[in-house]
Amino acid sequence: MAQTFVEKLMSKKAGKEVYSGAIVSIEPDYVMSHDNAAAISNTFKKIGVGKVKYPERVVIILDHEVPAPKESSATNHKEIRQFVQEQGIEHFYDINKGICHQVFVEEGFAMPGKLIVGSDSHTTTYGALGAMSAGIGRSEVAAIWATGELWFQVPETLKIIINGEMPRYISPKDIVLTIIGQIRADGADYKSVEFTGETVLFMDIAERMVLTNMAAEMGAKNGYVPPDHVTFDYIRGRAKAEFDPLYSDEDATFFQVLEFDISKISPAVAKPHTVDNYCPIEEVAGTKIDQALIGTCTNGRISDLEAAAKILQGKKVKARTLVIPASWEIYREALKKGYIETFIDAGTLVLNPGCGPCLGAHLGVMAPGEVTFSTANRNFKGRMGCREADIYLGSPLSVAASAITGEITHPGRFL
Amino acid sequence: MKEYTFSGRTWVITGKNNEIIPDIDTDQIFHNAYLHITEIEKMGQYTFDNLEGWKDFSTKAKPGDIMIAGSNFGSGSSRQQAVDCFRALGVKVIIAVSFGAIYKRNAINSGFPILMFADAERIISEKKIKNLDKVKIDLSTGKLTKVESGETFSLMPFSKVQKDIYDSGSLLNI
């Protein structure tokens, strides 16, 4: 019988043919965690098996609070370094690599046809390279460390077909915020979301990662882009292992198929305090902002920095502006291309790669009554630390344009 | 043998106009400012302290209470504390129209009973179940009974995997 991508992958792993709804106990190829590996290692120790079953499948990347802003985070980092040493975990990346989701991809763990899980909700990102990847809880990670396997319910698949040429002021972030505005925060609850269509075909890996990263914000179990020559070009020389791309059959059973034509959409904004609180940028244009944030696992890649630099070139920012490249590989490239100089000349703060203020831990926490316009993926109340502050979400182009004027501004004005 | 029936007072998580609140995210349930807390006993006090109208929930909730929430409850981050904080308060069962994908797994894997109630929105808007009503819930049949009137409602019962994990305590005991 015809199968979707995720049905094929889970069938292969389970060694029997399974379809959506079935429960399988299978072995992930990689299990990722970040600073929360400290808490996970404590849970793991309580299980009492002593040794991690497959240390070579464990990937730990420190990114949430780097460098440590307080004693408790420093202690967490210390515990993780000790644990990694004791357990012989070789895929450990300390505070000098970048955001876990970016580093995981750069280091070649994200490969077509692999099953990847991680103790972070935006683990969905790796589906941009044709993997099945999903966020799970901490205790589940501890269980995988101990046994190597975990149960899954095979998800149904929601196919999203995106067609049309992106106008020059539109980016994948605008597309995905527009889609979330329509299908809402639970529109893809526990679904495998497959992004296809000619627009996606012409996107590079960084752009596809925006779609799969934001799949978490529609409630998806995972996001997936069918791997093609763009994928294979990217992972050539990076891939950590052999891989076998998997694709949905044409006649597979899909939960739903939705089509979007994006050739005429406006730059999209998510208003406080939910990601599905969509509006076209025109509707909130003129809203004063105190802080602008360009970066995060959603929009901190080289194409995002390029977009921001294009707008900030030769200008000065009015809002205090934070720029955070998603990894040191990206930082280095931005340095070579002159973007970092552009950012410094514009009066922005270029910070070290990491999650930064996105989750309110440090490096740009807000004060009551303030407004941030951010390229991140979440604007929940209190997300950036302060509960009496407002967060608007948008694309790097929109945020850069607004940083200059100090109010939410259509990026077309500077292009 | 684990307990399969619970009776207790209900908390219906509604907003200003008595509508059941959808999309309550993990930052509203257990704010990121407390993520460093890993001892369950310390979590209860922060439950819902970032949810408008419910900031005093931890002082109102009593062990044995049963909670009813809207769709996509627990969307957002993967934090386990958003499940454990209810356990700390002694809440026995969380019923919701639907749950966030990771939240659902966190609850099931930690052996915390959750049930889906597709019709909750209508039942609540018609005020058939209100705060502090006494109810009885059977996890294996999904039957919810209002003690006073004897009225019953059908919820989705425990799935097999949910039952297996619940019976053994948690995923880590299987």
Coordinates of C-alpha atoms in Angstrom, one line a residue:
Chain A
M1 CA 0.0 0.0 0.0
A2 CA 1.2 3.5 -0.7
Q3 CA 2.9 5.3 2.2
T4 CA 3.8 8.8 3.3
F5 CA 7.4 9.7 4.1
V6 CA 6.9 9.2 7.8
E7 CA 5.1 5.9 7.4
K8 CA 7.9 4.6 5.3
L9 CA 10.6 5.7 7.7
M10 CA 8.9 4.2 10.7
S11 CA 8.1 1.0 8.8
K12 CA 11.8 0.7 7.9
K13 CA 12.8 1.3 11.5
A14 CA 10.1 -1.1 13.0
G15 CA 10.8 -3.8 10.4
K16 CA 7.2 -4.1 9.5
E17 CA 4.7 -2.1 7.4
V18 CA 3.0 0.5 9.6
Y19 CA 0.6 3.4 8.9
S20 CA -0.6 6.5 10.7
G21 CA -2.1 5.7 14.1
A22 CA 0.1 2.7 14.8
I23 CA 2.4 2.6 17.8
V24 CA 6.0 1.5 17.3
S25 CA 9.0 1.2 19.5
I26 CA 12.0 2.2 17.4
E27 CA 15.6 3.4 17.7
P28 CA 16.4 7.0 16.8
D29 CA 19.6 7.6 14.8
Y30 CA 20.5 10.6 16.9
V31 CA 19.3 12.2 20.1
M32 CA 20.1 15.8 20.7
S33 CA 20.0 17.9 23.9
H34 CA 21.4 21.2 25.0
D35 CA 21.9 22.9 28.4
N36 CA 19.0 20.7 29.7
A37 CA 21.3 17.7 29.4
A38 CA 22.2 18.5 33.0
A39 CA 18.7 17.7 34.2
I40 CA 18.5 14.8 31.9
S41 CA 21.7 13.3 33.2
N42 CA 20.2 13.4 36.7
T43 CA 17.1 11.5 35.5
F44 CA 19.4 9.1 33.7
K45 CA 21.4 8.4 36.8
K46 CA 18.1 7.5 38.7
I47 CA 17.3 4.9 36.1
G48 CA 20.4 3.0 37.3
V49 CA 21.8 1.4 34.1
G50 CA 25.1 3.2 34.6
K51 CA 26.2 3.5 31.0
V52 CA 24.6 5.2 28.0
K53 CA 23.7 2.4 25.6
Y54 CA 24.8 4.1 22.4
P55 CA 27.0 7.1 23.2
E56 CA 27.8 7.6 19.5
R57 CA 24.1 8.5 18.9
V58 CA 24.1 11.2 21.6
V59 CA 24.7 14.8 20.5
I60 CA 25.0 17.6 23.2
I61 CA 25.4 21.2 22.2
L62 CA 25.5 24.0 24.8
D63 CA 23.6 27.1 23.5
H64 CA 20.9 28.3 25.9
E65 CA 22.9 30.2 28.4
V66 CA 26.3 30.8 26.8
P67 CA 28.5 32.0 28.3
A68 CA 26.9 31.2 31.7
P69 CA 25.1 34.3 33.0
K70 CA 24.8 32.9 36.6
E71 CA 26.1 30.3 38.9
S72 CA 23.3 27.8 38.3
S73 CA 23.9 27.8 34.6
A74 CA 27.6 27.5 35.1
T75 CA 27.0 24.5 37.4
N76 CA 24.8 22.9 34.7
H77 CA 27.5 23.3 32.1
K78 CA 30.0 21.8 34.5
E79 CA 27.8 18.8 35.2
I80 CA 27.3 18.2 31.5
R81 CA 31.1 18.3 30.8
Q82 CA 31.7 15.8 33.5
F83 CA 28.9 13.5 32.2
V84 CA 30.1 13.7 28.7
Q85 CA 33.6 12.6 29.8
E86 CA 32.4 9.8 32.0
Q87 CA 30.1 8.4 29.3
G88 CA 32.6 8.8 26.4
I89 CA 30.2 11.0 24.4
E90 CA 32.2 12.3 21.5
H91 CA 29.6 14.5 19.9
F92 CA 29.8 17.2 22.5
Y93 CA 29.9 20.9 21.5
D94 CA 30.8 23.4 24.2
I95 CA 29.8 27.1 24.4
N96 CA 31.8 28.1 21.4
K97 CA 29.9 26.5 18.5
G98 CA 26.4 28.1 18.3
I99 CA 22.7 27.3 18.5
C100 CA 22.0 23.6 18.7
H101 CA 19.7 23.4 15.7
Q102 CA 22.2 25.2 13.4
V103 CA 25.3 23.3 14.7
F104 CA 23.5 20.0 14.4
V105 CA 22.9 20.7 10.7
E106 CA 26.3 22.1 10.0
E107 CA 28.0 19.2 11.6
G108 CA 26.2 16.8 9.3
F109 CA 23.9 14.9 11.7
A110 CA 20.8 16.0 9.9
M111 CA 20.5 13.7 6.9
P112 CA 17.7 12.4 4.7
G113 CA 15.9 9.4 6.0
K114 CA 17.2 9.6 9.5
L115 CA 15.1 9.5 12.7
I116 CA 16.2 12.3 15.0
V117 CA 14.8 13.4 18.3
G118 CA 15.8 16.1 20.7
S119 CA 14.8 17.7 24.0
D120 CA 13.8 20.9 22.4
S121 CA 10.6 21.7 20.6
H122 CA 12.3 23.2 17.6
T123 CA 14.1 19.9 16.8
T124 CA 11.6 19.9 13.9
T125 CA 14.1 22.0 12.1
Y126 CA 16.2 19.1 10.7
G127 CA 13.3 18.0 8.5
A128 CA 14.6 20.7 6.1
L129 CA 17.2 18.1 5.1
G130 CA 14.7 15.2 4.7
A131 CA 15.0 13.8 8.2
M132 CA 12.1 12.8 10.5
S133 CA 12.9 14.9 13.5
A134 CA 10.8 15.7 16.5
G135 CA 11.0 17.4 19.9
I136 CA 10.5 15.2 22.9
G137 CA 10.6 15.6 26.7
R138 CA 13.5 15.3 29.0
S139 CA 12.5 12.0 30.6
E140 CA 12.2 10.5 27.1
V141 CA 15.7 11.5 26.3
A142 CA 16.9 9.8 29.5
A143 CA 15.0 6.7 28.4
I144 CA 16.7 6.7 25.0
W145 CA 20.1 7.2 26.6
A146 CA 19.4 4.1 28.7
T147 CA 17.7 1.8 26.2
G148 CA 18.3 3.3 22.7
E149 CA 14.7 3.2 21.8
L150 CA 11.4 5.1 22.3
W151 CA 7.7 4.6 21.4
F152 CA 6.1 6.7 18.7
Q153 CA 2.6 7.0 17.3
V154 CA 3.0 7.2 13.5
P155 CA 1.6 10.7 12.6
E156 CA -0.8 11.5 9.9
T157 CA 0.6 13.8 7.2
L158 CA -0.5 17.3 6.3
K159 CA 0.9 18.4 3.0
I160 CA 1.4 22.1 2.4
I161 CA 2.0 23.1 -1.2
I162 CA 3.5 26.5 -1.6
N163 CA 3.6 28.1 -5.1
G164 CA 4.4 31.5 -6.5
E165 CA 7.5 33.7 -6.7
M166 CA 8.5 35.5 -3.6
P167 CA 8.4 39.3 -4.0
R168 CA 11.8 41.0 -3.1
Y169 CA 10.6 42.0 0.3
I170 CA 9.2 38.6 1.2
S171 CA 11.1 35.7 2.9
P172 CA 10.2 32.2 4.1
K173 CA 9.4 33.7 7.5
D174 CA 6.6 35.8 6.0
I175 CA 5.3 32.7 4.2
V176 CA 5.2 30.5 7.3
L177 CA 3.7 33.2 9.6
T178 CA 1.0 33.7 7.0
I179 CA 0.3 30.0 6.9
I180 CA 0.2 29.7 10.7
G181 CA -2.2 32.7 10.8
Q182 CA -4.6 30.6 8.7
I183 CA -4.3 27.1 10.1
R184 CA -3.6 28.4 13.7
A185 CA -1.3 27.2 16.5
D186 CA -2.9 23.7 16.6
G187 CA -3.6 23.4 12.8
A188 CA -1.1 20.6 12.5
D189 CA -1.4 19.0 16.0
Y190 CA 0.8 15.9 16.1
K191 CA 0.9 15.9 12.2
S192 CA 3.9 15.3 10.0
V193 CA 4.0 18.5 7.9
E194 CA 5.4 18.0 4.4
F195 CA 6.3 21.3 2.6
T196 CA 6.4 21.1 -1.1
G197 CA 5.6 23.2 -4.2
E198 CA 7.7 25.2 -6.6
T199 CA 8.5 28.0 -4.0
V200 CA 10.1 25.4 -1.7
L201 CA 11.9 23.8 -4.6
F202 CA 13.8 27.0 -5.2
M203 CA 14.6 27.6 -1.5
D204 CA 18.1 26.9 -0.2
I205 CA 18.6 24.9 3.0
A206 CA 18.6 28.0 5.3
E207 CA 15.3 29.0 3.9
R208 CA 13.8 25.6 4.2
M209 CA 14.9 25.5 7.8
V210 CA 12.7 28.5 8.6
L211 CA 9.6 26.4 7.5
T212 CA 10.5 23.3 9.4
N213 CA 11.6 25.3 12.5
M214 CA 8.3 27.1 12.6
A215 CA 6.4 23.8 12.0
A216 CA 6.6 23.5 15.8
E217 CA 4.4 26.6 16.0
M218 CA 1.6 25.0 14.1
G219 CA 1.7 22.1 16.6
A220 CA 3.4 19.7 14.2
K221 CA 5.2 16.5 15.3
N222 CA 7.8 17.1 12.6
G223 CA 8.3 19.2 9.5
Y224 CA 9.8 17.7 6.3
V225 CA 11.0 19.0 2.9
P226 CA 11.6 16.2 0.3
P227 CA 15.4 16.1 -0.2
D228 CA 16.7 17.1 -3.6
H229 CA 19.9 18.3 -5.2
V230 CA 19.9 21.3 -3.0
T231 CA 19.9 19.0 0.0
F232 CA 22.6 16.7 -1.4
D233 CA 24.8 19.6 -2.4
Y234 CA 24.6 21.0 1.2
I235 CA 25.4 17.8 3.0
R236 CA 28.2 16.6 0.6
G237 CA 31.3 16.7 2.8
R238 CA 29.3 17.2 6.0
A239 CA 27.2 14.0 6.3
K240 CA 28.2 12.0 9.3
A241 CA 27.0 8.6 7.9
E242 CA 25.5 6.9 4.9
F243 CA 21.9 7.9 4.3
D244 CA 18.9 6.8 2.3
P245 CA 16.4 9.5 1.2
L246 CA 12.7 8.6 1.6
Y247 CA 9.7 10.2 -0.1
S248 CA 5.9 10.0 0.2
D249 CA 4.2 8.0 -2.5
E250 CA 2.1 10.2 -4.8
D251 CA -1.0 8.1 -3.9
A252 CA -0.3 7.9 -0.1
T253 CA -3.2 8.9 2.2
F254 CA -2.7 12.4 3.5
F255 CA -4.7 13.9 6.4
Q256 CA -5.1 17.1 4.4
V257 CA -3.5 18.9 1.4
L258 CA -3.4 22.7 1.6
E259 CA -2.2 25.0 -1.2
F260 CA -0.9 28.5 -0.8
D261 CA 0.0 31.1 -3.5
I262 CA 2.5 33.4 -1.9
S263 CA 3.2 35.7 -4.9
K264 CA 1.0 38.5 -3.5
I265 CA 1.3 38.2 0.3
S266 CA 2.5 41.1 2.5
P267 CA 5.4 40.9 5.0
A268 CA 3.8 39.1 7.9
V269 CA 3.8 40.0 11.6
A270 CA 2.7 37.9 14.6
K271 CA 1.3 40.3 17.2
P272 CA 1.6 39.6 20.9
H273 CA 1.1 37.0 22.5
T274 CA 0.6 34.1 20.1
V275 CA 2.4 33.1 16.9
D276 CA -0.9 32.7 15.1
N277 CA -1.9 36.2 15.9
Y278 CA -1.1 37.2 12.3
C279 CA -1.5 40.5 10.5
P280 CA 0.0 42.0 7.4
I281 CA 2.8 44.5 8.4
E282 CA 0.7 47.4 7.1
E283 CA -1.7 46.9 9.9
V284 CA 0.8 47.5 12.7
A285 CA 3.1 49.8 10.8
G286 CA 4.1 52.8 13.0
T287 CA 4.1 50.7 16.3
K288 CA 7.0 52.0 18.3
I289 CA 9.7 49.5 19.2
D290 CA 12.4 49.6 21.9
Q291 CA 14.4 46.6 20.8
A292 CA 15.1 44.7 17.6
L293 CA 16.5 41.2 17.6
I294 CA 18.0 39.6 14.5
G295 CA 19.1 36.0 15.0
T296 CA 17.9 32.8 16.7
C297 CA 17.5 29.3 15.4
T298 CA 14.7 30.6 13.1
N299 CA 16.5 33.5 11.4
G300 CA 20.2 33.7 12.3
R301 CA 21.7 32.2 9.2
I302 CA 23.9 33.8 6.6
S303 CA 21.0 34.7 4.2
D304 CA 19.2 36.3 7.1
L305 CA 22.2 38.4 8.0
E306 CA 22.7 39.3 4.4
A307 CA 19.1 40.5 4.2
A308 CA 19.5 42.6 7.3
A309 CA 22.9 44.0 6.2
K310 CA 21.4 45.0 2.8
I311 CA 18.9 47.2 4.7
L312 CA 21.2 48.5 7.4
Q313 CA 24.1 49.3 5.0
G314 CA 25.0 53.0 5.6
K315 CA 22.2 53.6 8.0
K316 CA 22.0 54.1 11.8
V317 CA 19.5 52.2 14.0
K318 CA 17.0 54.1 16.2
A319 CA 15.9 51.1 18.3
R320 CA 18.6 49.2 20.3
T321 CA 19.4 46.3 18.0
L322 CA 20.9 42.9 18.8
V323 CA 22.4 40.8 16.0
I324 CA 23.2 37.1 16.9
P325 CA 24.6 34.9 14.2
A326 CA 23.3 31.3 14.7
S327 CA 26.7 29.8 14.8
W328 CA 30.4 30.6 14.6
E329 CA 30.6 29.2 11.1
I330 CA 28.0 31.8 10.1
Y331 CA 29.7 34.5 12.2
R332 CA 33.0 33.9 10.3
E333 CA 31.2 34.0 6.9
A334 CA 29.4 37.2 7.9
L335 CA 32.8 38.7 8.9
K336 CA 34.3 37.8 5.6
K337 CA 31.4 39.3 3.6
G338 CA 31.6 42.5 5.6
Y339 CA 28.2 42.2 7.2
I340 CA 29.5 42.4 10.8
E341 CA 31.2 45.7 10.0
T342 CA 27.9 47.0 8.5
F343 CA 26.1 46.0 11.7
I344 CA 28.7 47.7 13.9
D345 CA 28.6 50.8 11.8
A346 CA 24.8 50.9 12.0
G347 CA 25.1 51.0 15.8
T348 CA 23.9 47.4 16.6
L349 CA 25.3 45.0 19.2
V350 CA 26.7 41.9 17.6
L351 CA 26.6 39.1 20.2
N352 CA 28.1 35.7 20.4
P353 CA 26.2 32.8 18.8
G354 CA 23.6 31.2 21.1
C355 CA 20.0 31.5 22.0
G356 CA 20.5 34.9 23.5
P357 CA 17.5 36.7 24.8
C358 CA 15.0 34.6 22.7
L359 CA 13.9 32.7 25.8
G360 CA 14.5 35.4 28.4
A361 CA 17.6 33.9 29.9
H362 CA 20.1 36.8 29.4
L363 CA 21.6 39.1 26.8
G364 CA 18.8 41.6 26.1
V365 CA 16.0 41.0 28.6
M366 CA 13.2 43.5 28.3
A367 CA 11.7 45.9 30.8
P368 CA 7.9 46.3 31.6
G369 CA 6.1 48.3 28.9
E370 CA 8.8 47.7 26.3
V371 CA 8.3 46.3 22.8
T372 CA 10.6 44.0 20.9
F373 CA 10.4 43.2 17.2
S374 CA 12.1 39.9 16.7
T375 CA 13.0 37.3 14.1
A376 CA 12.5 34.5 16.7
N377 CA 9.8 31.9 16.6
R378 CA 7.8 32.7 19.7
N379 CA 6.1 35.7 21.2
F380 CA 4.4 34.2 24.2
K381 CA 3.7 36.5 27.1
G382 CA 6.9 36.6 29.2
R383 CA 8.9 34.7 26.6
M384 CA 11.8 37.2 26.7
G385 CA 11.8 37.3 30.5
C386 CA 9.4 40.2 31.2
R387 CA 5.7 39.5 31.3
E388 CA 4.7 43.1 30.9
A389 CA 6.5 43.4 27.6
D390 CA 5.3 42.9 24.0
I391 CA 7.0 40.8 21.4
Y392 CA 6.2 41.1 17.7
L393 CA 7.6 38.5 15.2
G394 CA 8.7 39.2 11.7
S395 CA 11.3 38.5 9.0
P396 CA 14.9 39.8 9.1
L397 CA 14.1 42.3 6.4
S398 CA 11.1 43.7 8.4
V399 CA 13.0 43.8 11.7
A400 CA 16.1 45.5 10.1
A401 CA 13.9 48.1 8.4
S402 CA 12.0 48.8 11.7
A403 CA 15.3 49.0 13.7
I404 CA 16.3 52.0 11.6
T405 CA 13.0 53.9 12.0
G406 CA 12.3 52.8 15.6
E407 CA 8.8 51.7 14.6
I408 CA 7.4 48.7 12.7
T409 CA 8.1 49.5 9.0
H410 CA 7.5 47.8 5.7
P411 CA 10.9 46.6 4.4
G412 CA 10.0 47.7 0.9
R413 CA 10.8 51.3 2.0
F414 CA 14.5 50.4 2.1
L415 CA 14.8 48.1 -0.9
Chain B
M1 CA -3.0 -2.0 40.5
K2 CA -3.1 1.6 39.7
E3 CA -6.2 3.7 40.4
Y4 CA -8.5 4.2 37.4
T5 CA -11.3 6.2 38.9
F6 CA -10.9 9.6 40.5
S7 CA -13.5 11.9 42.1
G8 CA -12.8 15.5 42.9
R9 CA -13.6 19.1 42.4
T10 CA -13.2 20.6 38.9
W11 CA -11.4 23.6 37.7
V12 CA -12.5 24.8 34.3
I13 CA -9.8 27.0 32.8
T14 CA -12.0 29.8 31.3
G15 CA -11.4 33.4 30.3
K16 CA -13.3 36.6 31.0
N17 CA -16.4 35.6 29.1
N18 CA -16.6 32.1 30.5
E19 CA -15.1 30.7 27.3
I20 CA -12.7 27.8 27.7
I21 CA -9.2 29.3 26.9
P22 CA -7.4 27.6 23.9
D23 CA -3.7 27.4 23.2
I24 CA -2.4 27.9 26.8
D25 CA 1.3 27.6 26.2
T26 CA 4.0 26.3 28.5
D27 CA 5.2 29.8 29.4
Q28 CA 1.7 30.5 30.8
I29 CA 1.6 27.2 32.7
F30 CA 5.2 27.3 34.1
H31 CA 7.1 30.5 33.1
N32 CA 10.7 30.2 31.8
A33 CA 11.9 32.2 34.8
Y34 CA 11.6 29.0 36.9
L35 CA 13.1 26.5 34.5
H36 CA 16.1 25.9 36.8
I37 CA 13.7 24.3 39.3
T38 CA 14.0 20.5 39.0
E39 CA 12.5 19.4 42.4
I40 CA 8.8 18.6 41.9
E41 CA 7.8 19.8 45.4
K42 CA 9.0 23.3 44.5
M43 CA 7.0 23.6 41.2
G44 CA 3.4 23.8 42.4
Q45 CA 3.5 27.4 43.6
Y46 CA 4.4 28.7 40.1
T47 CA 1.6 26.9 38.2
F48 CA -0.3 29.3 35.9
D49 CA 1.3 32.3 37.5
N50 CA 1.6 33.8 34.0
L51 CA -2.0 33.1 32.9
E52 CA -4.4 36.0 33.2
G53 CA -7.2 35.3 35.7
W54 CA -5.5 32.2 37.1
K55 CA -2.4 33.5 38.8
D56 CA -3.6 32.4 42.2
F57 CA -4.3 28.8 41.0
S58 CA -1.7 27.3 43.3
T59 CA -3.5 28.7 46.3
K60 CA -6.9 27.5 45.2
A61 CA -6.0 24.0 44.0
K62 CA -6.3 21.1 46.4
P63 CA -5.0 17.6 46.1
G64 CA -7.6 15.5 44.3
D65 CA -8.8 18.3 41.9
I66 CA -9.5 17.6 38.3
M67 CA -8.8 20.2 35.6
I68 CA -10.6 20.9 32.3
A69 CA -8.8 23.0 29.7
G70 CA -9.2 24.0 26.0
S71 CA -7.6 23.0 22.8
N72 CA -3.8 22.7 22.2
F73 CA -3.2 22.8 26.0
G74 CA 0.6 22.9 26.7
S75 CA 1.7 24.1 23.3
G76 CA 5.2 25.5 23.0
S77 CA 8.3 24.3 24.7
S78 CA 9.3 20.8 25.7
R79 CA 9.6 21.6 29.4
Q80 CA 8.5 18.8 31.7
Q81 CA 7.8 21.2 34.6
A82 CA 4.6 22.2 32.8
V83 CA 3.2 18.7 33.6
D84 CA 5.0 18.2 36.9
C85 CA 3.7 21.4 38.5
F86 CA 0.2 20.0 38.4
R87 CA 1.4 16.8 40.0
A88 CA 3.0 18.9 42.7
L89 CA -0.4 20.5 43.5
G90 CA -2.0 17.1 43.7
V91 CA -4.2 17.6 40.6
K92 CA -5.2 14.1 39.6
V93 CA -6.3 14.3 36.0
I94 CA -6.1 16.9 33.2
I95 CA -8.8 16.9 30.7
A96 CA -8.5 19.1 27.6
V97 CA -10.1 19.4 24.1
S98 CA -6.6 18.6 22.8
F99 CA -3.0 18.8 23.9
G100 CA 0.3 20.1 22.4
A101 CA 2.2 17.3 20.8
I102 CA 5.2 17.3 23.2
Y103 CA 3.1 18.0 26.3
K104 CA 0.9 15.0 25.6
R105 CA 4.0 12.8 25.4
N106 CA 5.5 14.3 28.6
A107 CA 2.3 13.6 30.5
I108 CA 1.8 10.1 29.2
N109 CA 5.5 9.2 29.7
S110 CA 5.5 10.4 33.3
G111 CA 2.4 8.4 34.1
F112 CA 0.2 11.5 34.6
P113 CA -3.4 10.9 33.5
I114 CA -4.6 13.1 30.7
L115 CA -7.8 12.6 28.7
M116 CA -9.1 14.3 25.5
F117 CA -12.6 15.7 25.6
A118 CA -13.6 16.8 22.1
D119 CA -16.9 18.3 23.2
A120 CA -15.6 20.3 26.2
E121 CA -16.0 23.7 24.5
R122 CA -19.7 23.2 24.1
I123 CA -20.3 21.6 27.4
I124 CA -18.5 24.4 29.2
S125 CA -20.2 27.2 27.2
E126 CA -23.5 25.6 28.1
K127 CA -22.4 25.7 31.7
K128 CA -23.0 22.0 32.1
I129 CA -19.8 21.7 34.2
K130 CA -18.6 24.6 36.3
N131 CA -15.8 25.3 38.7
L132 CA -15.9 23.3 41.9
D133 CA -18.5 20.9 40.6
K134 CA -17.8 17.4 41.9
V135 CA -17.1 14.9 39.2
K136 CA -16.1 11.3 38.8
I137 CA -13.8 10.2 36.0
D138 CA -13.0 6.7 34.8
L139 CA -9.8 6.6 32.9
S140 CA -10.4 3.3 31.2
T141 CA -13.9 4.0 29.9
G142 CA -13.5 7.8 29.5
K143 CA -16.8 8.3 31.4
L144 CA -17.1 11.6 33.2
T145 CA -20.0 11.8 35.7
K146 CA -21.3 14.8 37.5
V147 CA -21.8 13.5 41.0
E148 CA -24.7 15.8 42.0
S149 CA -26.9 15.3 38.9
G150 CA -25.6 11.9 37.6
E151 CA -25.2 13.4 34.2
T152 CA -22.5 11.7 32.1
F153 CA -20.1 12.8 29.3
S154 CA -18.0 10.7 27.0
L155 CA -14.3 11.4 26.8
M156 CA -11.6 9.5 24.8
P157 CA -10.5 6.7 27.1
F158 CA -6.8 5.8 27.8
S159 CA -5.0 4.4 24.8
K160 CA -3.1 1.1 25.1
V161 CA 0.3 2.7 25.3
Q162 CA -1.0 5.2 27.8
K163 CA -2.4 2.4 29.9
D164 CA 0.9 0.4 29.8
I165 CA 3.0 3.3 30.9
Y166 CA 0.5 4.4 33.5
D167 CA 0.3 0.9 35.0
S168 CA 4.1 0.7 35.4
G169 CA 4.4 4.2 36.9
S170 CA 6.3 5.9 34.1
L171 CA 8.2 5.3 31.0
L172 CA 11.4 5.0 33.1
N173 CA 9.9 1.9 34.9
I174 CA 8.9 -0.1 31.8

